[in-house]
Coordinates of C-alpha atoms in Angstrom, one line a residue:
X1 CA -18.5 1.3 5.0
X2 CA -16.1 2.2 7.9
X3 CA -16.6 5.3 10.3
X4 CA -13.6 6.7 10.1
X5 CA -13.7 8.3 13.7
X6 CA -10.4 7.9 15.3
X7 CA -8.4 7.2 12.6
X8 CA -5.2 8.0 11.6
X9 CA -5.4 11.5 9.9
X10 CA -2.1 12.3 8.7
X11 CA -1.5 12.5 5.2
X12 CA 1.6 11.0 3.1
X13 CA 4.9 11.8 3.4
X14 CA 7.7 10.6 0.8
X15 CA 10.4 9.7 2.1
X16 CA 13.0 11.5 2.4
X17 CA 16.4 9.7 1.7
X18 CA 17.3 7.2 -0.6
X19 CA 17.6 4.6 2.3
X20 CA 14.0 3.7 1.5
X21 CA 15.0 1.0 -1.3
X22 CA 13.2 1.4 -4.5
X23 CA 10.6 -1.7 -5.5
X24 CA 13.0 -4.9 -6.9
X25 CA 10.5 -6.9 -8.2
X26 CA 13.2 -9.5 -8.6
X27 CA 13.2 -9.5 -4.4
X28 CA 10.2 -9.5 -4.0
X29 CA 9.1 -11.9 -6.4
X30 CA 6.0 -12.3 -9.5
X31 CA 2.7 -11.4 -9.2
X32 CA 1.1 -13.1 -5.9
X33 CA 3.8 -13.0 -4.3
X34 CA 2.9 -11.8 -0.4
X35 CA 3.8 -8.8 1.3
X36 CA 3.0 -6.5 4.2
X37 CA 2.0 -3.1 3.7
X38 CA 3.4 -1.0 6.3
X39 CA 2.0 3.0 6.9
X40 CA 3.2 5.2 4.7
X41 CA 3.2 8.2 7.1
X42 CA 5.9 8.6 9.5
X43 CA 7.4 6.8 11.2
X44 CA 6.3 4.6 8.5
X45 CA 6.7 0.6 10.4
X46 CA 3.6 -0.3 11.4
X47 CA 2.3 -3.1 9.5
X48 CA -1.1 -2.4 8.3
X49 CA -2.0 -5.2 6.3
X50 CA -1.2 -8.5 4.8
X51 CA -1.5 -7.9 0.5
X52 CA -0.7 -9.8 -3.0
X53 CA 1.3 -8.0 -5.6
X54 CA -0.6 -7.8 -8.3
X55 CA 2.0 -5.7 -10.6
X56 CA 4.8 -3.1 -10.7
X57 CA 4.5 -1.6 -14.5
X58 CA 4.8 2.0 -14.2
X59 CA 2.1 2.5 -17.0
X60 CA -0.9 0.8 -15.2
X61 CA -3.9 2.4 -14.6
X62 CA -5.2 2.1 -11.1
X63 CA -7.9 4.5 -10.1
X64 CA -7.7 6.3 -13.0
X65 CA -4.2 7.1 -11.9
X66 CA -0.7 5.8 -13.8
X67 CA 1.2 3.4 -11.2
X68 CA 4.3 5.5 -11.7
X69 CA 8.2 4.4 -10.5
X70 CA 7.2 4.5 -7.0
X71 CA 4.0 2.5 -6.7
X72 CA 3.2 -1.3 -7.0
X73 CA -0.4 -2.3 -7.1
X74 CA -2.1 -4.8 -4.4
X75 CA -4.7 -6.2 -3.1
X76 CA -4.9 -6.2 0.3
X77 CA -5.7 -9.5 1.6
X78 CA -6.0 -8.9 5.6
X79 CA -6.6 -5.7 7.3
X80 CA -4.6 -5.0 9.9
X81 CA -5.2 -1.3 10.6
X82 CA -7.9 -1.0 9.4
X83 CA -8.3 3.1 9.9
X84 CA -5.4 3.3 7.7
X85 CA -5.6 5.8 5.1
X86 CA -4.6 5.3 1.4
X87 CA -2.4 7.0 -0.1
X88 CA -4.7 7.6 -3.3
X89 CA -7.6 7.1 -2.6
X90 CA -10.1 4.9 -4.9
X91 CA -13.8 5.7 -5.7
X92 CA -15.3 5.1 -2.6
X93 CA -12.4 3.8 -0.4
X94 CA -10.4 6.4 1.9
X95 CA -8.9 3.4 3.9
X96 CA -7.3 0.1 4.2
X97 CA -10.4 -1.4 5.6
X98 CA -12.9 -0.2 2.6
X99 CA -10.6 -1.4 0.5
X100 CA -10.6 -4.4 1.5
X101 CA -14.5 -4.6 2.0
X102 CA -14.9 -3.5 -1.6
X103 CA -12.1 -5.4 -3.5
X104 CA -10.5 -3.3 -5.5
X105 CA -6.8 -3.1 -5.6
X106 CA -4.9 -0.2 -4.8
X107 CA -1.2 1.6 -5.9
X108 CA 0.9 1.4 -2.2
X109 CA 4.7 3.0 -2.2
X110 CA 7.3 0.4 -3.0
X111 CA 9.1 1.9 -0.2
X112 CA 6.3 0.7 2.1
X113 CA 6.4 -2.9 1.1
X114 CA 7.7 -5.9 3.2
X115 CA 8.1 -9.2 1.9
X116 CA 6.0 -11.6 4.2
X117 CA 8.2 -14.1 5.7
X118 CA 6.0 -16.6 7.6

């Protein structure tokens, strides 16, 4: 488990105009397909980790939670900020870096999502 001393303690801020495009999962590919997941409190640009797409249907249950319009599930393949906190938080896992030490997937905003290029 992470200490969490330091970290980033704001909390999650939707954004605010419809410049932040809604998920295409036609852009952005099938299920696997690689992405960044970039902060989701503002200003919301850092990258904070390298993820798969796991799914995008609004019905899905992800800690105990419906994905909704707004959400795609991942699994976060490489930490990058690791102090990063989730959005909704998952049993045990308050940041990026226990979710990745724990392996569970986790619902990220579609408007925080990046294709990864390279």
């Amino acid at each position: 488990h992470l200490e969490n001393a330091g970290c980033n303690k704001l909390s999650y801020q939707a954004p605010s105009s419809p410049a932040h495009p809604v998920f295409d999962p036609i852009f952005y590919g099938e299920v696997g397909t690689k992405v960044i997941l970039k902060s989701s409190v503002y200003p919301n640009k850092r990258h904070v980790a390298h993820a798969s797409i796991l799914g995008c249907n609004s019905k899905k249950m992800v800690g105990g939670v419906e994905l909704g319009r707004q959400f795609i599930e991942v699994q976060v393949d490489q930490p990058i900020e690791e102090c990063e906190l989730l959005v909704r938080e998952r049993e045990n896992c308050r940041t990026i870096g226990d979710t990745f030490t724990s392996g569970l997937t986790i619902a990220w905003p579609s408007s925080c999502i990046e294709r990864f290029s390279g």
